[in-house]
Coordinates of C-alpha atoms in Angstrom, one line a residue:
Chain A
X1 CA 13.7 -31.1 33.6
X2 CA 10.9 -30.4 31.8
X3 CA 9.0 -26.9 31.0
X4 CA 5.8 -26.3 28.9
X5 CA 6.1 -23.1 27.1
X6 CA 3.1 -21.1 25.9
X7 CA 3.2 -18.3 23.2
X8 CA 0.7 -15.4 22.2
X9 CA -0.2 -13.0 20.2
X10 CA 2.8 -11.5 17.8
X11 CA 5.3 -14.3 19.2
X12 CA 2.9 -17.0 18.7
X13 CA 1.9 -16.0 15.2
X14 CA 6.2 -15.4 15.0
X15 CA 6.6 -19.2 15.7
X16 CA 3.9 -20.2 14.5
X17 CA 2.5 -22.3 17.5
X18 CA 1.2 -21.8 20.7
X19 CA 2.7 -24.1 22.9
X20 CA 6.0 -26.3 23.1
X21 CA 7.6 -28.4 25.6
X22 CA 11.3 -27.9 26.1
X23 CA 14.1 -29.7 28.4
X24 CA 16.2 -27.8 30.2
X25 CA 18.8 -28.3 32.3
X26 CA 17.9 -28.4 36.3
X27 CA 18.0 -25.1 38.0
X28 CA 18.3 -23.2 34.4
X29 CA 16.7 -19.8 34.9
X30 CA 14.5 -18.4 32.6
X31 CA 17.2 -15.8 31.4
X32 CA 19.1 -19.2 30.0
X33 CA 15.9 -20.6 28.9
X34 CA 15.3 -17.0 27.0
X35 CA 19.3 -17.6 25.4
X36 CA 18.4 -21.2 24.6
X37 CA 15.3 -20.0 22.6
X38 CA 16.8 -17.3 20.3
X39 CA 20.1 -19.3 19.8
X40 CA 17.7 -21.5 17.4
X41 CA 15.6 -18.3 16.7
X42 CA 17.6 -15.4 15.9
X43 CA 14.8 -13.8 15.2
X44 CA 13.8 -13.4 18.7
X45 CA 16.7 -11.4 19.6
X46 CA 15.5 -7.8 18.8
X47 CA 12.6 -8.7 20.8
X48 CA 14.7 -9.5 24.1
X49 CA 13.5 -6.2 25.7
X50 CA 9.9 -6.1 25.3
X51 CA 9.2 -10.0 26.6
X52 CA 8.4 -10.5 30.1
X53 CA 7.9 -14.2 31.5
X54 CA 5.2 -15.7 33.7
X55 CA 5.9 -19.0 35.4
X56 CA 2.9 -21.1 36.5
X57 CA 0.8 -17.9 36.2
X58 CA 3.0 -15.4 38.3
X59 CA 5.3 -12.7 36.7
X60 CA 9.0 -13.6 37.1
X61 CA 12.5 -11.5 36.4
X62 CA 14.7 -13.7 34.4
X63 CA 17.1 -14.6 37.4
X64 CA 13.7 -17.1 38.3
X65 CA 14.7 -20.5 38.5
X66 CA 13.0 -22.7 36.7
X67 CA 11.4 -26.4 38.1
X68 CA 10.1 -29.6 36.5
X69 CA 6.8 -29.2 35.3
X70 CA 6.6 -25.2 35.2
X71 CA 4.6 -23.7 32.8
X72 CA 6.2 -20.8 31.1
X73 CA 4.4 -17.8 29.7
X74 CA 6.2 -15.6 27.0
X75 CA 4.7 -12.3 27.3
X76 CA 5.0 -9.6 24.4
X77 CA 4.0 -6.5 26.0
X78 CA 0.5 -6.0 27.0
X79 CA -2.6 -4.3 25.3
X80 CA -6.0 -5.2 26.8
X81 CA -8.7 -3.0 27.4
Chain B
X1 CA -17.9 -11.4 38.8
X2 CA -14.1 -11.5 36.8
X3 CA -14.5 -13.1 33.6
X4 CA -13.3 -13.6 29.7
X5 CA -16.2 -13.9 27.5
X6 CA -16.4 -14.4 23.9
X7 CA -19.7 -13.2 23.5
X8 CA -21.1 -9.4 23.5
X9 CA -20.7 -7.8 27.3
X10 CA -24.0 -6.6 28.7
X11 CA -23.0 -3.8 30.6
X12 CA -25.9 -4.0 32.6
X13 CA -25.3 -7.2 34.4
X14 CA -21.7 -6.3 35.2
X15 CA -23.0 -2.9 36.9
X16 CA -25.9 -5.4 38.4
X17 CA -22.9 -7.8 39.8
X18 CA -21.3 -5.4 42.0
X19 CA -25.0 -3.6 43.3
X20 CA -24.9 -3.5 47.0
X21 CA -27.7 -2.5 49.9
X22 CA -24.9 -0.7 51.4
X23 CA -23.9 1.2 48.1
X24 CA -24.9 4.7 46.7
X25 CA -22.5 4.8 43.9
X26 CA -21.7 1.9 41.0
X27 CA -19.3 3.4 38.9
X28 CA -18.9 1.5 35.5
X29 CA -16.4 1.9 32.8
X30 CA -16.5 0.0 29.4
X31 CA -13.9 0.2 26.9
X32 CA -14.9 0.5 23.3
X33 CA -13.4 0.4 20.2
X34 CA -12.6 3.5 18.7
X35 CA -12.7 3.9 14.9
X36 CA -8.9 5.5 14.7
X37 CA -5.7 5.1 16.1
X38 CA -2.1 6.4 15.5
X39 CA -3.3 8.3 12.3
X40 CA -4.8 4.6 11.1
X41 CA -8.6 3.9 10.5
X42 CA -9.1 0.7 12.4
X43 CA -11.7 -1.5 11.2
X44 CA -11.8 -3.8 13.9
X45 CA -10.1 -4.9 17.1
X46 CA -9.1 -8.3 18.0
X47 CA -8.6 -9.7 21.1
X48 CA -6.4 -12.7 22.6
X49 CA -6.0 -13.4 26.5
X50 CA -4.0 -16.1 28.1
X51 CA -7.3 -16.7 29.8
X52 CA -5.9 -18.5 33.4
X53 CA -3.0 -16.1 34.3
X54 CA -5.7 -13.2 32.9
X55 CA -8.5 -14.2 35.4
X56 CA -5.6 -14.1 38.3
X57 CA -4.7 -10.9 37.1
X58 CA -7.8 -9.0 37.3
X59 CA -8.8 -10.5 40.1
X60 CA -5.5 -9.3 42.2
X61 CA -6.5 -5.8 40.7
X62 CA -10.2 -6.2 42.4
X63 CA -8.2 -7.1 45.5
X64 CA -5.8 -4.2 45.5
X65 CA -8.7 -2.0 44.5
X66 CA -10.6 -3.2 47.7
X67 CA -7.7 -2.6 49.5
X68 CA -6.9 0.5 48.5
X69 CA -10.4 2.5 48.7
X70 CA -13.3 2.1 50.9
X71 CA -15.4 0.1 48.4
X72 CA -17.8 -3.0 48.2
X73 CA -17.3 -5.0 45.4
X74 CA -15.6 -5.1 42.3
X75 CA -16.4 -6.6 38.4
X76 CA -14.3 -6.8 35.2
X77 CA -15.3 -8.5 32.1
X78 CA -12.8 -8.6 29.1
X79 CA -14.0 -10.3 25.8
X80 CA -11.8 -12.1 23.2
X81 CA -11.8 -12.7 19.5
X82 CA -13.1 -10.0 17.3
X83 CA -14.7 -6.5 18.9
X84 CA -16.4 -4.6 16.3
X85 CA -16.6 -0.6 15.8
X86 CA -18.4 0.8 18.6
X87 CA -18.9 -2.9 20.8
X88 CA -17.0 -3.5 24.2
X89 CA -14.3 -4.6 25.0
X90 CA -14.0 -4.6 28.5
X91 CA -16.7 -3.7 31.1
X92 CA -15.1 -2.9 34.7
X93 CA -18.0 -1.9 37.4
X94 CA -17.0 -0.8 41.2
X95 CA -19.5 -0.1 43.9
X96 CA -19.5 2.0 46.9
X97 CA -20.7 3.7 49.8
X98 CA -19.9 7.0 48.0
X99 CA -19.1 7.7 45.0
X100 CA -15.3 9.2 45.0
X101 CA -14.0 6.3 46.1
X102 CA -15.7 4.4 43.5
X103 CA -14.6 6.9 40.5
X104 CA -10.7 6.7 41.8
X105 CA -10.9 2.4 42.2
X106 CA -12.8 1.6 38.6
X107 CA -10.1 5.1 37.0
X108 CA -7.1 2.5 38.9
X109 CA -8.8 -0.7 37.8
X110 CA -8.6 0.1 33.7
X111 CA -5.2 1.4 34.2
X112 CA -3.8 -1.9 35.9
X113 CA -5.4 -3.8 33.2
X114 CA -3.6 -2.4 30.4
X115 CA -0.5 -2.6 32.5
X116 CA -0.7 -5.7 33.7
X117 CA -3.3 -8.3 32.5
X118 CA -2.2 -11.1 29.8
X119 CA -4.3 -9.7 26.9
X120 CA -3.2 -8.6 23.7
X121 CA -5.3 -6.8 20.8
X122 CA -4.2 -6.9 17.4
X123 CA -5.7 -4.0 15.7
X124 CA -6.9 -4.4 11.9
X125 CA -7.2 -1.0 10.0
X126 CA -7.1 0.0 6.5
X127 CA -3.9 -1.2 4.9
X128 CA -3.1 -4.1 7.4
X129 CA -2.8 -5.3 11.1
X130 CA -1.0 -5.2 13.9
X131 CA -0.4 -6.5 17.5
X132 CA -0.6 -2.7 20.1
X133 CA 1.8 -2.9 22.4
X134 CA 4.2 -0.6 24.7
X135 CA 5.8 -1.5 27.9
X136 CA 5.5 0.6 30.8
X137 CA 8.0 -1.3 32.8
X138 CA 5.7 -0.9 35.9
X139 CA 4.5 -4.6 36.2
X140 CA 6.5 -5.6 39.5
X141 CA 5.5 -2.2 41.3
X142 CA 2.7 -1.7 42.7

């Protein structure tokens, strides 16, 4: 299956883009999607703790399966207002 | 009214948004941006949102708000991109029969926000930048 990541603020500018697609295997849950991602970039790693996910606009824990065509927010923390 | 602008807020039309025959008390908060933080002069604030899931977000706060406390309507405006010294940031008006009601919903509104809503400031002060950001861990409570 197929996910479309989106990336902001420090991770974007950490990556260096703000969007990707990525194929995952079905059923894959965004914790394996989260391992996937800093297996290529070790570099995420020390900020496991501090990103929370949103799929297709809805905060999710990282047990959340993923489907086809999900779009996938990584969210560093928060600071609006 | 929930919105992201890119333009200056006019405060006015968000506390005009929520005005009300039935209302005696609009209660308006902006957000500003303060000339310090953390022991740092800030020069300037800017702002990023992910605009879709933000709009959703603040406008679940204006329905818990409404929920919540015996009030008419609710407003929030964030802007993105660069807030100068001084200029808002966010504009969040609430409107009421009376007006405790209306202080307690706009005090909960801002404090959801910076809980909750997908927008991220990165602040530039003398020296360098950086993204602000602490979790508070409450985002799936309520």
């Amino acid at each position: 299956m197929i996910v479309h990541l989106r990336f902001f603020a420090s991770l974007r500018e950490r990556l260096k883009m703000r969007a990707a697609e990525r194929t995952l295997a079905d059923g894959a849950t965004v914790a394996e999607l989260w391992n996937a991602l800093c297996r290529e970039r070790p570099d995420l790693e020390p900020l496991s703790a501090s990103i929370t996910f949103a799929v297709n606009r809805e905060y999710v824990d990282r047990a959340h399966r993923l489907a086809d065509g999900d779009e996938v927010a990584l969210i560093p923390p928060v600071s609006g207002g | 009214m929930f919105a992201i602008v890119e333009d200056p807020i006019d405060a006015a039309r968000v506390s005009a948004a929520v005005a009300d025959p039935t209302s005696g008390a609009i209660v308006t908060f902006i957000g500003t941006t303060r000339d310090h933080n953390d022991g740092r002069a800030v020069t300037r604030l800017e702002y990023e949102a992910y605009p879709e899931m933000a709009l959703a977000e603040m406008r679940k706060i204006g329905d818990t708000a409404r929920q919540r406390w015996p009030i008419a309507k609710v407003a929030i405006v964030h802007r993105i991109g660069a807030v100068p010294i001084g200029e808002a940031s966010v504009v969040i008006a609430v409107s009421a029969a009376h007006r405790a009601p209306a202080f307690a919903a706009c005090h909960f509104a801002i404090d959801r926000l910076k809980e909750v809503v997908p927008i991220w400031k990165k602040e530039h002060f003398d020296g360098g930048e950086v993204w602000i950001g602490s979790q508070t861990g409450q985002r799936f409570t309520e």
